[in-house]
PDB file of C-alpha atoms in Angstrom:
ATOM      1  CA  MET F   1      -8.267  -0.308  -5.813  1.00  0.00           C
ATOM      2  CA  SER F   2      -9.475  -3.823  -6.033  1.00  0.00           C
ATOM      3  CA  THR F   3      -9.324  -6.841  -3.820  1.00  0.00           C
ATOM      4  CA  SER F   4      -7.952  -9.172  -6.444  1.00  0.00           C
ATOM      5  CA  THR F   5      -5.816 -12.219  -6.013  1.00  0.00           C
ATOM      6  CA  SER F   6      -2.623 -12.464  -7.932  1.00  0.00           C
ATOM      7  CA  GLU F   7       0.243 -14.851  -7.378  1.00  0.00           C
ATOM      8  CA  SER F   8       2.299 -13.575 -10.321  1.00  0.00           C
ATOM      9  CA  SER F   9       4.547 -11.044  -8.567  1.00  0.00           C
ATOM     10  CA  SER F  10       7.023 -11.873  -5.880  1.00  0.00           C
ATOM     11  CA  VAL F  11       7.138  -9.857  -2.687  1.00  0.00           C
ATOM     12  CA  VAL F  12      10.139  -7.621  -2.106  1.00  0.00           C
ATOM     13  CA  THR F  13      12.311  -8.496   0.858  1.00  0.00           C
ATOM     14  CA  GLU F  14      11.473  -6.357   3.855  1.00  0.00           C
ATOM     15  CA  GLU F  15      14.080  -3.885   5.002  1.00  0.00           C
ATOM     16  CA  SER F  16      14.540  -3.073   8.637  1.00  0.00           C
ATOM     17  CA  THR F  17      13.846   0.495   9.615  1.00  0.00           C
ATOM     18  CA  ASP F  18      15.727   2.437  12.250  1.00  0.00           C
ATOM     19  CA  SER F  19      12.793   4.734  12.950  1.00  0.00           C
ATOM     20  CA  GLY F  20      11.676   2.993  16.142  1.00  0.00           C
ATOM     21  CA  LEU F  21       8.119   2.861  14.727  1.00  0.00           C
ATOM     22  CA  PRO F  22       6.005  -0.306  14.864  1.00  0.00           C
ATOM     23  CA  VAL F  23       6.201  -2.577  11.814  1.00  0.00           C
ATOM     24  CA  HIS F  24       2.986  -3.440   9.920  1.00  0.00           C
ATOM     25  CA  GLU F  25       2.183  -6.671   8.031  1.00  0.00           C
ATOM     26  CA  VAL F  26       1.375  -5.212   4.591  1.00  0.00           C
ATOM     27  CA  ASN F  27       3.446  -6.683   1.751  1.00  0.00           C
ATOM     28  CA  LEU F  28       4.532  -4.835  -1.391  1.00  0.00           C
ATOM     29  CA  SER F  29       5.423  -6.823  -4.512  1.00  0.00           C
ATOM     30  CA  ASP F  30       8.634  -6.022  -6.358  1.00  0.00           C
ATOM     31  CA  VAL F  31       6.558  -4.789  -9.335  1.00  0.00           C
ATOM     32  CA  ALA F  32       4.589  -2.422  -7.053  1.00  0.00           C
ATOM     33  CA  ALA F  33       7.786  -1.196  -5.351  1.00  0.00           C
ATOM     34  CA  ASP F  34       9.328  -0.489  -8.777  1.00  0.00           C
ATOM     35  CA  LYS F  35       6.208   1.456  -9.826  1.00  0.00           C
ATOM     36  CA  VAL F  36       6.167   3.499  -6.598  1.00  0.00           C
ATOM     37  CA  ARG F  37       9.874   4.266  -7.002  1.00  0.00           C
ATOM     38  CA  SER F  38       9.308   5.288 -10.632  1.00  0.00           C
ATOM     39  CA  LEU F  39       6.439   7.613  -9.679  1.00  0.00           C
ATOM     40  CA  LEU F  40       8.513   9.218  -6.921  1.00  0.00           C
ATOM     41  CA  GLU F  41      11.433   9.731  -9.321  1.00  0.00           C
ATOM     42  CA  GLN F  42       9.094  11.319 -11.900  1.00  0.00           C
ATOM     43  CA  GLU F  43       7.901  13.763  -9.240  1.00  0.00           C
ATOM     44  CA  GLY F  44      11.446  14.392  -8.014  1.00  0.00           C
ATOM     45  CA  ARG F  45      10.271  13.581  -4.476  1.00  0.00           C
ATOM     46  CA  LEU F  46      12.279  10.654  -3.153  1.00  0.00           C
ATOM     47  CA  ASP F  47      11.510  11.935   0.372  1.00  0.00           C
ATOM     48  CA  LEU F  48       7.886  10.725   0.180  1.00  0.00           C
ATOM     49  CA  ARG F  49       6.441   7.459   1.471  1.00  0.00           C
ATOM     50  CA  LEU F  50       3.507   5.395   0.241  1.00  0.00           C
ATOM     51  CA  ARG F  51       0.677   5.701   2.759  1.00  0.00           C
ATOM     52  CA  VAL F  52      -1.939   2.932   2.762  1.00  0.00           C
ATOM     53  CA  ALA F  53      -5.148   3.507   4.707  1.00  0.00           C
ATOM     54  CA  VAL F  54      -8.657   2.164   5.125  1.00  0.00           C
ATOM     55  CA  GLN F  55     -11.460   4.751   5.253  1.00  0.00           C
ATOM     56  CA  PRO F  56     -15.236   4.524   5.616  1.00  0.00           C
ATOM     57  CA  GLY F  57     -16.959   4.716   2.242  1.00  0.00           C
ATOM     58  CA  GLY F  58     -17.924   2.859  -0.903  1.00  0.00           C
ATOM     59  CA  CYS F  59     -20.906   0.600  -1.368  1.00  0.00           C
ATOM     60  CA  SER F  60     -19.436  -2.149   0.867  1.00  0.00           C
ATOM     61  CA  GLY F  61     -18.467   0.112   3.768  1.00  0.00           C
ATOM     62  CA  LEU F  62     -14.679   0.549   3.521  1.00  0.00           C
ATOM     63  CA  ILE F  63     -12.337   1.834   0.816  1.00  0.00           C
ATOM     64  CA  TYR F  64      -8.591   1.761   0.372  1.00  0.00           C
ATOM     65  CA  GLN F  65      -6.571   4.943   0.141  1.00  0.00           C
ATOM     66  CA  LEU F  66      -3.102   4.950  -1.433  1.00  0.00           C
ATOM     67  CA  TYR F  67      -1.192   8.209  -1.636  1.00  0.00           C
ATOM     68  CA  PHE F  68       2.239   9.728  -1.158  1.00  0.00           C
ATOM     69  CA  ASP F  69       2.913  11.398   2.172  1.00  0.00           C
ATOM     70  CA  GLU F  70       5.894  13.174   3.670  1.00  0.00           C
ATOM     71  CA  ARG F  71       4.483  12.945   7.184  1.00  0.00           C
ATOM     72  CA  VAL F  72       4.913  10.244   9.802  1.00  0.00           C
ATOM     73  CA  LEU F  73       2.072  10.546  12.304  1.00  0.00           C
ATOM     74  CA  ASP F  74       1.712   9.339  15.877  1.00  0.00           C
ATOM     75  CA  GLY F  75       0.900   5.642  15.893  1.00  0.00           C
ATOM     76  CA  ASP F  76       1.981   5.011  12.278  1.00  0.00           C
ATOM     77  CA  ALA F  77       3.540   1.663  11.441  1.00  0.00           C
ATOM     78  CA  VAL F  78       6.259   1.481   8.784  1.00  0.00           C
ATOM     79  CA  ARG F  79       7.937  -1.136   6.643  1.00  0.00           C
ATOM     80  CA  GLY F  80      10.565  -0.737   3.961  1.00  0.00           C
ATOM     81  CA  PHE F  81      10.703  -2.548   0.624  1.00  0.00           C
ATOM     82  CA  ASP F  82      13.861  -2.113  -1.434  1.00  0.00           C
ATOM     83  CA  GLY F  83      14.077   1.612  -0.713  1.00  0.00           C
ATOM     84  CA  VAL F  84      10.304   2.269  -0.667  1.00  0.00           C
ATOM     85  CA  GLU F  85       8.746   2.999   2.720  1.00  0.00           C
ATOM     86  CA  VAL F  86       5.120   2.007   3.242  1.00  0.00           C
ATOM     87  CA  ILE F  87       3.280   3.736   6.096  1.00  0.00           C
ATOM     88  CA  VAL F  88       0.003   2.515   7.651  1.00  0.00           C
ATOM     89  CA  ASP F  89      -1.925   4.476  10.298  1.00  0.00           C
ATOM     90  CA  LYS F  90      -2.738   2.716  13.570  1.00  0.00           C
ATOM     91  CA  MET F  91      -6.485   2.503  12.832  1.00  0.00           C
ATOM     92  CA  SER F  92      -5.865   0.767   9.473  1.00  0.00           C
ATOM     93  CA  VAL F  93      -3.243  -1.744  10.693  1.00  0.00           C
ATOM     94  CA  PRO F  94      -5.739  -4.453  11.778  1.00  0.00           C
ATOM     95  CA  TYR F  95      -7.757  -4.131   8.552  1.00  0.00           C
ATOM     96  CA  LEU F  96      -4.618  -4.505   6.419  1.00  0.00           C
ATOM     97  CA  ALA F  97      -2.705  -7.206   8.322  1.00  0.00           C
ATOM     98  CA  GLY F  98      -1.427  -9.721   5.766  1.00  0.00           C
ATOM     99  CA  ALA F  99      -2.588  -7.676   2.747  1.00  0.00           C
ATOM    100  CA  SER F 100      -0.461  -7.660  -0.403  1.00  0.00           C
ATOM    101  CA  ILE F 101      -0.151  -4.718  -2.779  1.00  0.00           C
ATOM    102  CA  ASP F 102       0.724  -5.390  -6.411  1.00  0.00           C
ATOM    103  CA  PHE F 103       0.729  -3.389  -9.634  1.00  0.00           C
ATOM    104  CA  GLU F 104      -0.906  -4.623 -12.839  1.00  0.00           C
ATOM    105  CA  ASP F 105      -0.159  -3.225 -16.277  1.00  0.00           C
ATOM    106  CA  THR F 106      -2.092  -5.169 -18.883  1.00  0.00           C
ATOM    107  CA  ILE F 107      -4.219  -4.281 -21.885  1.00  0.00           C
ATOM    108  CA  SER F 108      -7.354  -4.594 -19.764  1.00  0.00           C
ATOM    109  CA  LYS F 109      -6.175  -3.127 -16.453  1.00  0.00           C
ATOM    110  CA  GLN F 110      -3.571  -0.748 -15.082  1.00  0.00           C
ATOM    111  CA  GLY F 111      -3.166   0.154 -11.446  1.00  0.00           C
ATOM    112  CA  PHE F 112      -2.415  -0.992  -7.946  1.00  0.00           C
ATOM    113  CA  THR F 113      -4.331  -3.959  -6.551  1.00  0.00           C
ATOM    114  CA  ILE F 114      -4.732  -5.048  -2.949  1.00  0.00           C
ATOM    115  CA  ASP F 115      -5.252  -8.670  -1.999  1.00  0.00           C
ATOM    116  CA  ASN F 116      -6.614  -8.482   1.543  1.00  0.00           C
ATOM    117  CA  PRO F 117      -7.299 -11.680   3.520  1.00  0.00           C
ATOM    118  CA  ASN F 118      -9.346  -9.614   6.026  1.00  0.00           C
ATOM    119  CA  ALA F 119     -11.898  -8.497   3.435  1.00  0.00           C
ATOM    120  CA  GLY F 120     -15.108 -10.456   4.005  1.00  0.00           C
ATOM    121  CA  GLY F 121     -16.364  -9.433   0.577  1.00  0.00           C
ATOM    122  CA  SER F 122     -16.289  -6.603  -1.896  1.00  0.00           C
ATOM    123  CA  CYS F 123     -18.710  -4.762  -4.125  1.00  0.00           C
ATOM    124  CA  ALA F 124     -19.182  -5.604  -7.802  1.00  0.00           C
ATOM    125  CA  CYS F 125     -16.815  -2.858  -8.947  1.00  0.00           C
ATOM    126  CA  GLY F 126     -14.116  -4.048  -6.522  1.00  0.00           C
ATOM    127  CA  ASP F 127     -13.435  -0.573  -5.115  1.00  0.00           C
ATOM    128  CA  SER F 128     -14.713  -1.202  -1.600  1.00  0.00           C
ATOM    129  CA  PHE F 129     -14.868  -4.070   0.890  1.00  0.00           C
ATOM    130  CA  HIS F 130     -16.273  -5.136   4.235  1.00  0.00           C
TER     131      HIS F 130
END
C-alpha cells in the first residue's frame, strides 16, 4: 500500500446499509470498487467484504492491511460502494477518517493505493506511515 495522491478516479456513491453498524469515512473509488468486485467474482465469494485496517509495523510505525473478510466484528464500521462493502475496525476508524482507496493499473505500478490525510509522513518505500 502507498500513501499516494491521485485525483484521477471518481469516488463511488455511498450506499446506505441496513446493518445498524456505524458508518466510517473511508472512500472507495469506482475503479477500486470494480477491482474488488472482480476479485470477489474470480474467487466465487460475493459474500466477502473488503476489510481495511491499520496495524503497528513498518519503518514509519503503522501499516495498512487490506483483505477480504466474511466476519463483522463488534465495533466495526461499514460503508457500501456500488455493491462492495468496506469494513473498518473501531481502532482503525480514526486513523482512516477521510482516506481514499484507489486502484492503479499502469506499466509502472499495479495495486491499491491509499491517500490518507491523517498520515503525517511515510517511509521511502511508501508502505508505512505515521
